[in-house]
mmCIF file with all atom_site columns, C-alpha atoms and ligand atoms in Angstrom:
data_model
loop_
_atom_site.group_PDB
_atom_site.id
_atom_site.type_symbol
_atom_site.label_atom_id
_atom_site.label_alt_id
_atom_site.label_comp_id
_atom_site.label_asym_id
_atom_site.label_entity_id
_atom_site.label_seq_id
_atom_site.pdbx_PDB_ins_code
_atom_site.Cartn_x
_atom_site.Cartn_y
_atom_site.Cartn_z
_atom_site.occupancy
_atom_site.B_iso_or_equiv
_atom_site.pdbx_formal_charge
_atom_site.auth_seq_id
_atom_site.auth_comp_id
_atom_site.auth_asym_id
_atom_site.auth_atom_id
_atom_site.pdbx_PDB_model_num
ATOM   1   C CA . UNK U 1 1   ? 32.351  4.715  -44.040 1.00 0.00 ? 1   UNK U CA 1
ATOM   2   C CA . UNK U 1 2   ? 30.362  7.977  -44.560 1.00 0.00 ? 2   UNK U CA 1
ATOM   3   C CA . UNK U 1 3   ? 32.871  10.504 -45.806 1.00 0.00 ? 3   UNK U CA 1
ATOM   4   C CA . UNK U 1 4   ? 30.492  13.488 -45.434 1.00 0.00 ? 4   UNK U CA 1
ATOM   5   C CA . UNK U 1 5   ? 30.157  14.839 -41.677 1.00 0.00 ? 5   UNK U CA 1
ATOM   6   C CA . UNK U 1 6   ? 28.050  17.012 -40.180 1.00 0.00 ? 6   UNK U CA 1
ATOM   7   C CA . UNK U 1 7   ? 30.568  19.047 -38.196 1.00 0.00 ? 7   UNK U CA 1
ATOM   8   C CA . UNK U 1 8   ? 30.060  20.872 -34.832 1.00 0.00 ? 8   UNK U CA 1
ATOM   9   C CA . UNK U 1 9   ? 29.780  24.562 -35.723 1.00 0.00 ? 9   UNK U CA 1
ATOM   10  C CA . UNK U 1 10  ? 27.212  24.144 -38.366 1.00 0.00 ? 10  UNK U CA 1
ATOM   11  C CA . UNK U 1 11  ? 25.244  21.175 -36.908 1.00 0.00 ? 11  UNK U CA 1
ATOM   12  C CA . UNK U 1 12  ? 21.663  22.365 -36.440 1.00 0.00 ? 12  UNK U CA 1
ATOM   13  C CA . UNK U 1 13  ? 18.396  20.424 -35.451 1.00 0.00 ? 13  UNK U CA 1
ATOM   14  C CA . UNK U 1 14  ? 15.960  19.802 -37.991 1.00 0.00 ? 14  UNK U CA 1
ATOM   15  C CA . UNK U 1 15  ? 12.558  20.873 -36.997 1.00 0.00 ? 15  UNK U CA 1
ATOM   16  C CA . UNK U 1 16  ? 9.673   18.812 -37.884 1.00 0.00 ? 16  UNK U CA 1
ATOM   17  C CA . UNK U 1 17  ? 6.173   18.751 -39.432 1.00 0.00 ? 17  UNK U CA 1
ATOM   18  C CA . UNK U 1 18  ? 4.136   19.012 -36.019 1.00 0.00 ? 18  UNK U CA 1
ATOM   19  C CA . UNK U 1 19  ? 6.632   20.900 -34.029 1.00 0.00 ? 19  UNK U CA 1
ATOM   20  C CA . UNK U 1 20  ? 6.136   24.324 -32.423 1.00 0.00 ? 20  UNK U CA 1
ATOM   21  C CA . UNK U 1 21  ? 8.082   26.737 -34.556 1.00 0.00 ? 21  UNK U CA 1
ATOM   22  C CA . UNK U 1 22  ? 11.158  27.763 -32.476 1.00 0.00 ? 22  UNK U CA 1
ATOM   23  C CA . UNK U 1 23  ? 10.744  31.074 -31.046 1.00 0.00 ? 23  UNK U CA 1
ATOM   24  C CA . UNK U 1 24  ? 13.648  33.791 -31.815 1.00 0.00 ? 24  UNK U CA 1
ATOM   25  C CA . UNK U 1 25  ? 14.225  37.437 -31.797 1.00 0.00 ? 25  UNK U CA 1
ATOM   26  C CA . UNK U 1 26  ? 15.790  38.980 -34.928 1.00 0.00 ? 26  UNK U CA 1
ATOM   27  C CA . UNK U 1 27  ? 16.844  42.075 -36.645 1.00 0.00 ? 27  UNK U CA 1
ATOM   28  C CA . UNK U 1 28  ? 15.081  42.523 -39.905 1.00 0.00 ? 28  UNK U CA 1
ATOM   29  C CA . UNK U 1 29  ? 14.541  45.046 -42.893 1.00 0.00 ? 29  UNK U CA 1
ATOM   30  C CA . UNK U 1 30  ? 11.079  45.877 -40.838 1.00 0.00 ? 30  UNK U CA 1
ATOM   31  C CA . UNK U 1 31  ? 12.970  46.342 -37.488 1.00 0.00 ? 31  UNK U CA 1
ATOM   32  C CA . UNK U 1 32  ? 13.471  43.848 -34.646 1.00 0.00 ? 32  UNK U CA 1
ATOM   33  C CA . UNK U 1 33  ? 10.858  41.167 -34.626 1.00 0.00 ? 33  UNK U CA 1
ATOM   34  C CA . UNK U 1 34  ? 9.885   38.397 -31.801 1.00 0.00 ? 34  UNK U CA 1
ATOM   35  C CA . UNK U 1 35  ? 8.614   35.804 -33.729 1.00 0.00 ? 35  UNK U CA 1
ATOM   36  C CA . UNK U 1 36  ? 6.082   34.836 -31.215 1.00 0.00 ? 36  UNK U CA 1
ATOM   37  C CA . UNK U 1 37  ? 4.592   38.369 -31.269 1.00 0.00 ? 37  UNK U CA 1
ATOM   38  C CA . UNK U 1 38  ? 4.581   38.382 -35.264 1.00 0.00 ? 38  UNK U CA 1
ATOM   39  C CA . UNK U 1 39  ? 1.443   37.905 -37.458 1.00 0.00 ? 39  UNK U CA 1
ATOM   40  C CA . UNK U 1 40  ? -0.838  36.916 -34.940 1.00 0.00 ? 40  UNK U CA 1
ATOM   41  C CA . UNK U 1 41  ? -3.787  35.050 -35.994 1.00 0.00 ? 41  UNK U CA 1
ATOM   42  C CA . UNK U 1 42  ? -2.077  34.308 -39.173 1.00 0.00 ? 42  UNK U CA 1
ATOM   43  C CA . UNK U 1 43  ? -0.232  31.948 -41.020 1.00 0.00 ? 43  UNK U CA 1
ATOM   44  C CA . UNK U 1 44  ? 3.216   32.590 -41.906 1.00 0.00 ? 44  UNK U CA 1
ATOM   45  C CA . UNK U 1 45  ? 5.662   31.390 -44.643 1.00 0.00 ? 45  UNK U CA 1
ATOM   46  C CA . UNK U 1 46  ? 9.302   31.782 -43.689 1.00 0.00 ? 46  UNK U CA 1
ATOM   47  C CA . UNK U 1 47  ? 11.736  30.917 -46.164 1.00 0.00 ? 47  UNK U CA 1
ATOM   48  C CA . UNK U 1 48  ? 15.441  31.289 -46.519 1.00 0.00 ? 48  UNK U CA 1
ATOM   49  C CA . UNK U 1 49  ? 17.690  31.965 -49.491 1.00 0.00 ? 49  UNK U CA 1
ATOM   50  C CA . UNK U 1 50  ? 21.439  31.534 -49.744 1.00 0.00 ? 50  UNK U CA 1
ATOM   51  C CA . UNK U 1 51  ? 22.597  35.037 -50.555 1.00 0.00 ? 51  UNK U CA 1
ATOM   52  C CA . UNK U 1 52  ? 21.691  38.736 -51.454 1.00 0.00 ? 52  UNK U CA 1
ATOM   53  C CA . UNK U 1 53  ? 22.620  39.954 -54.933 1.00 0.00 ? 53  UNK U CA 1
ATOM   54  C CA . UNK U 1 54  ? 22.737  36.318 -56.286 1.00 0.00 ? 54  UNK U CA 1
ATOM   55  C CA . UNK U 1 55  ? 20.582  35.578 -59.485 1.00 0.00 ? 55  UNK U CA 1
ATOM   56  C CA . UNK U 1 56  ? 18.397  32.793 -58.519 1.00 0.00 ? 56  UNK U CA 1
ATOM   57  C CA . UNK U 1 57  ? 17.674  34.496 -55.119 1.00 0.00 ? 57  UNK U CA 1
ATOM   58  C CA . UNK U 1 58  ? 16.625  37.398 -57.068 1.00 0.00 ? 58  UNK U CA 1
ATOM   59  C CA . UNK U 1 59  ? 14.187  35.698 -58.934 1.00 0.00 ? 59  UNK U CA 1
ATOM   60  C CA . UNK U 1 60  ? 12.800  33.816 -55.953 1.00 0.00 ? 60  UNK U CA 1
ATOM   61  C CA . UNK U 1 61  ? 12.587  37.069 -53.761 1.00 0.00 ? 61  UNK U CA 1
ATOM   62  C CA . UNK U 1 62  ? 10.902  38.865 -56.658 1.00 0.00 ? 62  UNK U CA 1
ATOM   63  C CA . UNK U 1 63  ? 8.197   36.013 -56.784 1.00 0.00 ? 63  UNK U CA 1
ATOM   64  C CA . UNK U 1 64  ? 7.246   36.192 -53.207 1.00 0.00 ? 64  UNK U CA 1
ATOM   65  C CA . UNK U 1 65  ? 7.131   39.811 -53.626 1.00 0.00 ? 65  UNK U CA 1
ATOM   66  C CA . UNK U 1 66  ? 4.878   39.963 -56.662 1.00 0.00 ? 66  UNK U CA 1
ATOM   67  C CA . UNK U 1 67  ? 3.044   36.981 -55.014 1.00 0.00 ? 67  UNK U CA 1
ATOM   68  C CA . UNK U 1 68  ? 2.159   38.985 -51.849 1.00 0.00 ? 68  UNK U CA 1
ATOM   69  C CA . UNK U 1 69  ? -1.254  39.998 -52.570 1.00 0.00 ? 69  UNK U CA 1
ATOM   70  C CA . UNK U 1 70  ? -2.130  36.171 -53.068 1.00 0.00 ? 70  UNK U CA 1
ATOM   71  C CA . UNK U 1 71  ? -0.708  35.426 -49.624 1.00 0.00 ? 71  UNK U CA 1
ATOM   72  C CA . UNK U 1 72  ? -2.361  38.350 -48.343 1.00 0.00 ? 72  UNK U CA 1
ATOM   73  C CA . UNK U 1 73  ? -5.570  36.916 -49.562 1.00 0.00 ? 73  UNK U CA 1
ATOM   74  C CA . UNK U 1 74  ? -4.804  33.584 -47.779 1.00 0.00 ? 74  UNK U CA 1
ATOM   75  C CA . UNK U 1 75  ? -4.409  35.318 -44.233 1.00 0.00 ? 75  UNK U CA 1
ATOM   76  C CA . UNK U 1 76  ? -0.294  34.648 -44.718 1.00 0.00 ? 76  UNK U CA 1
ATOM   77  C CA . UNK U 1 77  ? 2.596   36.818 -43.568 1.00 0.00 ? 77  UNK U CA 1
ATOM   78  C CA . UNK U 1 78  ? 5.732   36.454 -45.522 1.00 0.00 ? 78  UNK U CA 1
ATOM   79  C CA . UNK U 1 79  ? 9.128   36.537 -43.777 1.00 0.00 ? 79  UNK U CA 1
ATOM   80  C CA . UNK U 1 80  ? 12.531  35.927 -45.426 1.00 0.00 ? 80  UNK U CA 1
ATOM   81  C CA . UNK U 1 81  ? 16.251  35.181 -44.326 1.00 0.00 ? 81  UNK U CA 1
ATOM   82  C CA . UNK U 1 82  ? 19.642  35.034 -45.215 1.00 0.00 ? 82  UNK U CA 1
ATOM   83  C CA . UNK U 1 83  ? 23.058  35.032 -43.369 1.00 0.00 ? 83  UNK U CA 1
ATOM   84  C CA . UNK U 1 84  ? 23.830  38.548 -44.985 1.00 0.00 ? 84  UNK U CA 1
ATOM   85  C CA . UNK U 1 85  ? 23.753  42.102 -42.891 1.00 0.00 ? 85  UNK U CA 1
ATOM   86  C CA . UNK U 1 86  ? 21.002  44.129 -42.731 1.00 0.00 ? 86  UNK U CA 1
ATOM   87  C CA . UNK U 1 87  ? 22.848  46.656 -44.881 1.00 0.00 ? 87  UNK U CA 1
ATOM   88  C CA . UNK U 1 88  ? 23.340  44.043 -47.880 1.00 0.00 ? 88  UNK U CA 1
ATOM   89  C CA . UNK U 1 89  ? 19.680  43.370 -47.391 1.00 0.00 ? 89  UNK U CA 1
ATOM   90  C CA . UNK U 1 90  ? 18.695  47.149 -47.828 1.00 0.00 ? 90  UNK U CA 1
ATOM   91  C CA . UNK U 1 91  ? 21.116  47.638 -50.798 1.00 0.00 ? 91  UNK U CA 1
ATOM   92  C CA . UNK U 1 92  ? 19.567  44.600 -52.639 1.00 0.00 ? 92  UNK U CA 1
ATOM   93  C CA . UNK U 1 93  ? 15.854  45.440 -52.028 1.00 0.00 ? 93  UNK U CA 1
ATOM   94  C CA . UNK U 1 94  ? 16.759  48.879 -53.173 1.00 0.00 ? 94  UNK U CA 1
ATOM   95  C CA . UNK U 1 95  ? 18.770  47.537 -56.171 1.00 0.00 ? 95  UNK U CA 1
ATOM   96  C CA . UNK U 1 96  ? 15.773  45.325 -57.354 1.00 0.00 ? 96  UNK U CA 1
ATOM   97  C CA . UNK U 1 97  ? 13.398  48.188 -56.896 1.00 0.00 ? 97  UNK U CA 1
ATOM   98  C CA . UNK U 1 98  ? 15.513  50.244 -59.209 1.00 0.00 ? 98  UNK U CA 1
ATOM   99  C CA . UNK U 1 99  ? 16.021  47.492 -61.847 1.00 0.00 ? 99  UNK U CA 1
ATOM   100 C CA . UNK U 1 100 ? 12.590  46.132 -61.981 1.00 0.00 ? 100 UNK U CA 1
ATOM   101 C CA . UNK U 1 101 ? 10.087  48.138 -59.885 1.00 0.00 ? 101 UNK U CA 1
ATOM   102 C CA . UNK U 1 102 ? 9.655   45.195 -57.713 1.00 0.00 ? 102 UNK U CA 1
ATOM   103 C CA . UNK U 1 103 ? 9.771   45.907 -53.719 1.00 0.00 ? 103 UNK U CA 1
ATOM   104 C CA . UNK U 1 104 ? 10.714  43.265 -51.058 1.00 0.00 ? 104 UNK U CA 1
ATOM   105 C CA . UNK U 1 105 ? 7.616   44.389 -48.590 1.00 0.00 ? 105 UNK U CA 1
ATOM   106 C CA . UNK U 1 106 ? 8.204   42.076 -46.010 1.00 0.00 ? 106 UNK U CA 1
ATOM   107 C CA . UNK U 1 107 ? 10.595  41.237 -43.434 1.00 0.00 ? 107 UNK U CA 1
ATOM   108 C CA . UNK U 1 108 ? 13.880  39.818 -44.194 1.00 0.00 ? 108 UNK U CA 1
ATOM   109 C CA . UNK U 1 109 ? 15.889  38.719 -41.432 1.00 0.00 ? 109 UNK U CA 1
ATOM   110 C CA . UNK U 1 110 ? 19.638  39.490 -41.221 1.00 0.00 ? 110 UNK U CA 1
ATOM   111 C CA . UNK U 1 111 ? 21.038  36.136 -39.683 1.00 0.00 ? 111 UNK U CA 1
ATOM   112 C CA . UNK U 1 112 ? 24.748  37.130 -39.448 1.00 0.00 ? 112 UNK U CA 1
ATOM   113 C CA . UNK U 1 113 ? 25.153  34.893 -36.263 1.00 0.00 ? 113 UNK U CA 1
ATOM   114 C CA . UNK U 1 114 ? 23.206  32.093 -37.980 1.00 0.00 ? 114 UNK U CA 1
ATOM   115 C CA . UNK U 1 115 ? 20.999  31.916 -34.921 1.00 0.00 ? 115 UNK U CA 1
ATOM   116 C CA . UNK U 1 116 ? 17.826  31.376 -36.723 1.00 0.00 ? 116 UNK U CA 1
ATOM   117 C CA . UNK U 1 117 ? 19.168  29.373 -39.461 1.00 0.00 ? 117 UNK U CA 1
ATOM   118 C CA . UNK U 1 118 ? 20.394  26.718 -37.044 1.00 0.00 ? 118 UNK U CA 1
ATOM   119 C CA . UNK U 1 119 ? 17.379  26.879 -35.175 1.00 0.00 ? 119 UNK U CA 1
ATOM   120 C CA . UNK U 1 120 ? 15.308  25.982 -38.298 1.00 0.00 ? 120 UNK U CA 1
ATOM   121 C CA . UNK U 1 121 ? 17.606  23.592 -40.025 1.00 0.00 ? 121 UNK U CA 1
ATOM   122 C CA . UNK U 1 122 ? 18.412  25.974 -42.688 1.00 0.00 ? 122 UNK U CA 1
ATOM   123 C CA . UNK U 1 123 ? 22.142  25.451 -42.623 1.00 0.00 ? 123 UNK U CA 1
ATOM   124 C CA . UNK U 1 124 ? 23.009  22.177 -44.076 1.00 0.00 ? 124 UNK U CA 1
ATOM   125 C CA . UNK U 1 125 ? 26.719  21.911 -43.978 1.00 0.00 ? 125 UNK U CA 1
ATOM   126 C CA . UNK U 1 126 ? 27.120  19.113 -46.927 1.00 0.00 ? 126 UNK U CA 1
ATOM   127 C CA . UNK U 1 127 ? 25.274  21.919 -49.329 1.00 0.00 ? 127 UNK U CA 1
ATOM   128 C CA . UNK U 1 128 ? 27.055  24.899 -47.900 1.00 0.00 ? 128 UNK U CA 1
ATOM   129 C CA . UNK U 1 129 ? 28.765  25.746 -44.441 1.00 0.00 ? 129 UNK U CA 1
ATOM   130 C CA . UNK U 1 130 ? 27.967  29.509 -44.795 1.00 0.00 ? 130 UNK U CA 1
ATOM   131 C CA . UNK U 1 131 ? 24.852  29.858 -46.856 1.00 0.00 ? 131 UNK U CA 1
ATOM   132 C CA . UNK U 1 132 ? 21.186  28.873 -45.830 1.00 0.00 ? 132 UNK U CA 1
ATOM   133 C CA . UNK U 1 133 ? 19.666  26.630 -48.254 1.00 0.00 ? 133 UNK U CA 1
ATOM   134 C CA . UNK U 1 134 ? 16.166  27.351 -49.664 1.00 0.00 ? 134 UNK U CA 1
ATOM   135 C CA . UNK U 1 135 ? 13.976  26.362 -47.083 1.00 0.00 ? 135 UNK U CA 1
ATOM   136 C CA . UNK U 1 136 ? 10.113  26.969 -46.735 1.00 0.00 ? 136 UNK U CA 1
ATOM   137 C CA . UNK U 1 137 ? 8.399   26.591 -43.443 1.00 0.00 ? 137 UNK U CA 1
ATOM   138 C CA . UNK U 1 138 ? 4.555   26.963 -43.548 1.00 0.00 ? 138 UNK U CA 1
ATOM   139 C CA . UNK U 1 139 ? 3.569   27.699 -39.966 1.00 0.00 ? 139 UNK U CA 1
ATOM   140 C CA . UNK U 1 140 ? -0.098  28.009 -38.860 1.00 0.00 ? 140 UNK U CA 1
ATOM   141 C CA . UNK U 1 141 ? -1.624  30.609 -36.735 1.00 0.00 ? 141 UNK U CA 1
ATOM   142 C CA . UNK U 1 142 ? -1.007  28.645 -33.557 1.00 0.00 ? 142 UNK U CA 1
ATOM   143 C CA . UNK U 1 143 ? 2.530   28.814 -34.611 1.00 0.00 ? 143 UNK U CA 1
ATOM   144 C CA . UNK U 1 144 ? 2.855   25.022 -35.481 1.00 0.00 ? 144 UNK U CA 1
ATOM   145 C CA . UNK U 1 145 ? 5.023   24.080 -38.316 1.00 0.00 ? 145 UNK U CA 1
ATOM   146 C CA . UNK U 1 146 ? 2.741   22.276 -40.890 1.00 0.00 ? 146 UNK U CA 1
ATOM   147 C CA . UNK U 1 147 ? 4.815   21.799 -44.027 1.00 0.00 ? 147 UNK U CA 1
ATOM   148 C CA . UNK U 1 148 ? 8.530   22.014 -44.851 1.00 0.00 ? 148 UNK U CA 1
ATOM   149 C CA . UNK U 1 149 ? 10.304  22.321 -48.061 1.00 0.00 ? 149 UNK U CA 1
ATOM   150 C CA . UNK U 1 150 ? 14.039  22.216 -48.710 1.00 0.00 ? 150 UNK U CA 1
ATOM   151 C CA . UNK U 1 151 ? 15.622  23.142 -52.044 1.00 0.00 ? 151 UNK U CA 1
ATOM   152 C CA . UNK U 1 152 ? 19.595  23.159 -52.608 1.00 0.00 ? 152 UNK U CA 1
ATOM   153 C CA . UNK U 1 153 ? 21.491  26.269 -53.880 1.00 0.00 ? 153 UNK U CA 1
ATOM   154 C CA . UNK U 1 154 ? 21.269  25.604 -57.473 1.00 0.00 ? 154 UNK U CA 1
ATOM   155 C CA . UNK U 1 155 ? 17.408  25.051 -57.849 1.00 0.00 ? 155 UNK U CA 1
ATOM   156 C CA . UNK U 1 156 ? 14.941  27.918 -57.442 1.00 0.00 ? 156 UNK U CA 1
ATOM   157 C CA . UNK U 1 157 ? 11.459  27.122 -55.880 1.00 0.00 ? 157 UNK U CA 1
ATOM   158 C CA . UNK U 1 158 ? 8.129   27.012 -57.535 1.00 0.00 ? 158 UNK U CA 1
ATOM   159 C CA . UNK U 1 159 ? 5.887   29.763 -56.516 1.00 0.00 ? 159 UNK U CA 1
ATOM   160 C CA . UNK U 1 160 ? 2.558   28.153 -57.708 1.00 0.00 ? 160 UNK U CA 1
ATOM   161 C CA . UNK U 1 161 ? 3.597   25.107 -55.501 1.00 0.00 ? 161 UNK U CA 1
ATOM   162 C CA . UNK U 1 162 ? 4.056   27.176 -52.513 1.00 0.00 ? 162 UNK U CA 1
ATOM   163 C CA . UNK U 1 163 ? 0.559   28.833 -52.764 1.00 0.00 ? 163 UNK U CA 1
ATOM   164 C CA . UNK U 1 164 ? -0.802  25.629 -53.846 1.00 0.00 ? 164 UNK U CA 1
ATOM   165 C CA . UNK U 1 165 ? 0.379   23.662 -50.808 1.00 0.00 ? 165 UNK U CA 1
ATOM   166 C CA . UNK U 1 166 ? -0.601  26.779 -48.463 1.00 0.00 ? 166 UNK U CA 1
ATOM   167 C CA . UNK U 1 167 ? -4.105  26.719 -49.991 1.00 0.00 ? 167 UNK U CA 1
ATOM   168 C CA . UNK U 1 168 ? -4.223  22.757 -49.507 1.00 0.00 ? 168 UNK U CA 1
ATOM   169 C CA . UNK U 1 169 ? -3.261  23.100 -45.891 1.00 0.00 ? 169 UNK U CA 1
ATOM   170 C CA . UNK U 1 170 ? -5.711  25.648 -45.295 1.00 0.00 ? 170 UNK U CA 1
ATOM   171 C CA . UNK U 1 171 ? -8.786  23.871 -47.239 1.00 0.00 ? 171 UNK U CA 1
ATOM   172 C CA . UNK U 1 172 ? -7.883  20.623 -45.286 1.00 0.00 ? 172 UNK U CA 1
ATOM   173 C CA . UNK U 1 173 ? -8.037  22.245 -42.013 1.00 0.00 ? 173 UNK U CA 1
ATOM   174 C CA . UNK U 1 174 ? -11.273 24.115 -42.772 1.00 0.00 ? 174 UNK U CA 1
ATOM   175 C CA . UNK U 1 175 ? -13.112 21.120 -44.002 1.00 0.00 ? 175 UNK U CA 1
ATOM   176 C CA . UNK U 1 176 ? -11.185 18.191 -42.250 1.00 0.00 ? 176 UNK U CA 1
ATOM   177 C CA . UNK U 1 177 ? -10.464 16.658 -45.263 1.00 0.00 ? 177 UNK U CA 1
ATOM   178 C CA . UNK U 1 178 ? -7.373  15.359 -47.395 1.00 0.00 ? 178 UNK U CA 1
ATOM   179 C CA . UNK U 1 179 ? -5.839  16.504 -50.648 1.00 0.00 ? 179 UNK U CA 1
ATOM   180 C CA . UNK U 1 180 ? -5.119  14.222 -53.616 1.00 0.00 ? 180 UNK U CA 1
ATOM   181 C CA . UNK U 1 181 ? -2.309  14.291 -55.823 1.00 0.00 ? 181 UNK U CA 1
ATOM   182 C CA . UNK U 1 182 ? -1.937  17.823 -57.729 1.00 0.00 ? 182 UNK U CA 1
ATOM   183 C CA . UNK U 1 183 ? -4.946  19.170 -55.722 1.00 0.00 ? 183 UNK U CA 1
ATOM   184 C CA . UNK U 1 184 ? -5.934  22.788 -56.555 1.00 0.00 ? 184 UNK U CA 1
ATOM   185 C CA . UNK U 1 185 ? -8.602  25.010 -55.700 1.00 0.00 ? 185 UNK U CA 1
ATOM   186 C CA . UNK U 1 186 ? -11.873 23.782 -57.011 1.00 0.00 ? 186 UNK U CA 1
ATOM   187 C CA . UNK U 1 187 ? -10.918 20.231 -57.454 1.00 0.00 ? 187 UNK U CA 1
ATOM   188 C CA . UNK U 1 188 ? -12.662 17.360 -55.313 1.00 0.00 ? 188 UNK U CA 1
ATOM   189 C CA . UNK U 1 189 ? -11.105 16.641 -51.838 1.00 0.00 ? 189 UNK U CA 1
ATOM   190 C CA . UNK U 1 190 ? -10.596 13.034 -50.330 1.00 0.00 ? 190 UNK U CA 1
ATOM   191 C CA . UNK U 1 191 ? -12.948 12.410 -47.146 1.00 0.00 ? 191 UNK U CA 1
ATOM   192 C CA . UNK U 1 192 ? -11.602 10.373 -44.352 1.00 0.00 ? 192 UNK U CA 1
ATOM   193 C CA . UNK U 1 193 ? -11.909 6.370  -44.682 1.00 0.00 ? 193 UNK U CA 1
ATOM   194 C CA . UNK U 1 194 ? -14.137 4.865  -42.392 1.00 0.00 ? 194 UNK U CA 1
ATOM   195 C CA . UNK U 1 195 ? -13.070 3.949  -39.049 1.00 0.00 ? 195 UNK U CA 1
ATOM   196 C CA . UNK U 1 196 ? -15.914 1.572  -38.084 1.00 0.00 ? 196 UNK U CA 1
ATOM   197 C CA . UNK U 1 197 ? -18.259 -0.954 -39.653 1.00 0.00 ? 197 UNK U CA 1
ATOM   198 C CA . UNK U 1 198 ? -21.204 1.413  -39.280 1.00 0.00 ? 198 UNK U CA 1
ATOM   199 C CA . UNK U 1 199 ? -19.138 4.131  -41.142 1.00 0.00 ? 199 UNK U CA 1
ATOM   200 C CA . UNK U 1 200 ? -18.129 1.622  -43.634 1.00 0.00 ? 200 UNK U CA 1
ATOM   201 C CA . UNK U 1 201 ? -21.973 0.726  -44.253 1.00 0.00 ? 201 UNK U CA 1
ATOM   202 C CA . UNK U 1 202 ? -22.542 4.391  -44.341 1.00 0.00 ? 202 UNK U CA 1
ATOM   203 C CA . UNK U 1 203 ? -19.978 4.865  -46.887 1.00 0.00 ? 203 UNK U CA 1
ATOM   204 C CA . UNK U 1 204 ? -21.291 2.109  -49.176 1.00 0.00 ? 204 UNK U CA 1
ATOM   205 C CA . UNK U 1 205 ? -24.612 3.422  -49.400 1.00 0.00 ? 205 UNK U CA 1
ATOM   206 C CA . UNK U 1 206 ? -23.467 7.257  -49.743 1.00 0.00 ? 206 UNK U CA 1
ATOM   207 C CA . UNK U 1 207 ? -24.175 8.027  -53.419 1.00 0.00 ? 207 UNK U CA 1
ATOM   208 C CA . UNK U 1 208 ? -23.119 11.754 -53.027 1.00 0.00 ? 208 UNK U CA 1
ATOM   209 C CA . UNK U 1 209 ? -19.549 10.708 -53.180 1.00 0.00 ? 209 UNK U CA 1
ATOM   210 C CA . UNK U 1 210 ? -17.269 9.946  -56.133 1.00 0.00 ? 210 UNK U CA 1
ATOM   211 C CA . UNK U 1 211 ? -15.897 6.397  -54.969 1.00 0.00 ? 211 UNK U CA 1
ATOM   212 C CA . UNK U 1 212 ? -13.275 4.262  -56.255 1.00 0.00 ? 212 UNK U CA 1
ATOM   213 C CA . UNK U 1 213 ? -13.592 2.182  -53.180 1.00 0.00 ? 213 UNK U CA 1
ATOM   214 C CA . UNK U 1 214 ? -14.808 2.430  -49.711 1.00 0.00 ? 214 UNK U CA 1
ATOM   215 C CA . UNK U 1 215 ? -11.369 3.629  -48.454 1.00 0.00 ? 215 UNK U CA 1
ATOM   216 C CA . UNK U 1 216 ? -10.962 6.261  -51.440 1.00 0.00 ? 216 UNK U CA 1
ATOM   217 C CA . UNK U 1 217 ? -13.895 8.593  -51.947 1.00 0.00 ? 217 UNK U CA 1
ATOM   218 C CA . UNK U 1 218 ? -13.975 12.185 -53.068 1.00 0.00 ? 218 UNK U CA 1
ATOM   219 C CA . UNK U 1 219 ? -16.324 15.004 -52.809 1.00 0.00 ? 219 UNK U CA 1
ATOM   220 C CA . UNK U 1 220 ? -16.701 18.542 -53.926 1.00 0.00 ? 220 UNK U CA 1
ATOM   221 C CA . UNK U 1 221 ? -16.462 21.240 -51.391 1.00 0.00 ? 221 UNK U CA 1
HETATM 222 C C1 . LIG Z 2 .   ? 21.662  32.214 -56.698 1.00 0.00 ? 301 LIG Z C1 1
HETATM 223 O O1 . LIG Z 2 .   ? 20.815  32.546 -56.037 1.00 0.00 ? 301 LIG Z O1 1
HETATM 224 O O2 . LIG Z 2 .   ? 21.878  32.297 -57.770 1.00 0.00 ? 301 LIG Z O2 1
HETATM 225 C C2 . LIG Z 2 .   ? 22.909  31.418 -55.993 1.00 0.00 ? 301 LIG Z C2 1
HETATM 226 C C3 . LIG Z 2 .   ? 23.092  31.639 -54.622 1.00 0.00 ? 301 LIG Z C3 1
HETATM 227 C C4 . LIG Z 2 .   ? 23.876  30.916 -54.028 1.00 0.00 ? 301 LIG Z C4 1
HETATM 228 C C5 . LIG Z 2 .   ? 24.712  29.825 -54.695 1.00 0.00 ? 301 LIG Z C5 1
HETATM 229 C C6 . LIG Z 2 .   ? 24.467  29.629 -55.920 1.00 0.00 ? 301 LIG Z C6 1
HETATM 230 C C7 . LIG Z 2 .   ? 23.391  30.228 -56.574 1.00 0.00 ? 301 LIG Z C7 1
#
């Protein structure tokens, strides 16, 4: 028997890759935001953290804040969330600014009623009934969810990987290609395998590609 249960109060829908990002209106450190009106024509990286004034979260939020110019360069807005009050958020933002000079210059949702956490599957009751896990949602300009990361309470995320994944998604969209293991900007990309015999014959002849075999071929972009 499974002794772990997802009980009523905290049970939430898990959004999936390819779903439209659920819409919501929330109070944030930048005022009230309706998500469908936020960051028009931009990507959004929306992430949750378990609690303000906690050590791992402070390192992560500082990482997002210091990386903000890189997200800006990728046409991407940041949005944080935790199940804390606006008062706590403002106190924490000010505390980190005073201690380190790092300023969290992006909206942080005060999700005291857990509405957004539940909408986005950020409350995972067997990890915590009251704190959001460390989730990251990559949402494209059409507000479709394109990539999801979930980390537990005790392991911080990797900012290089978040930026790499974002750039991989955008590059894949732009060039209609796929990204191999460990792809980073400047590396070769994978071209789609042929779908017909004519395409297969073309592929075999194409000497511009780096080919392991007809179904695994790379090119520079
Ligand atoms: C932290 O950010 O350090 C933390 C928050 C909640 C639970 C455990 C660790």
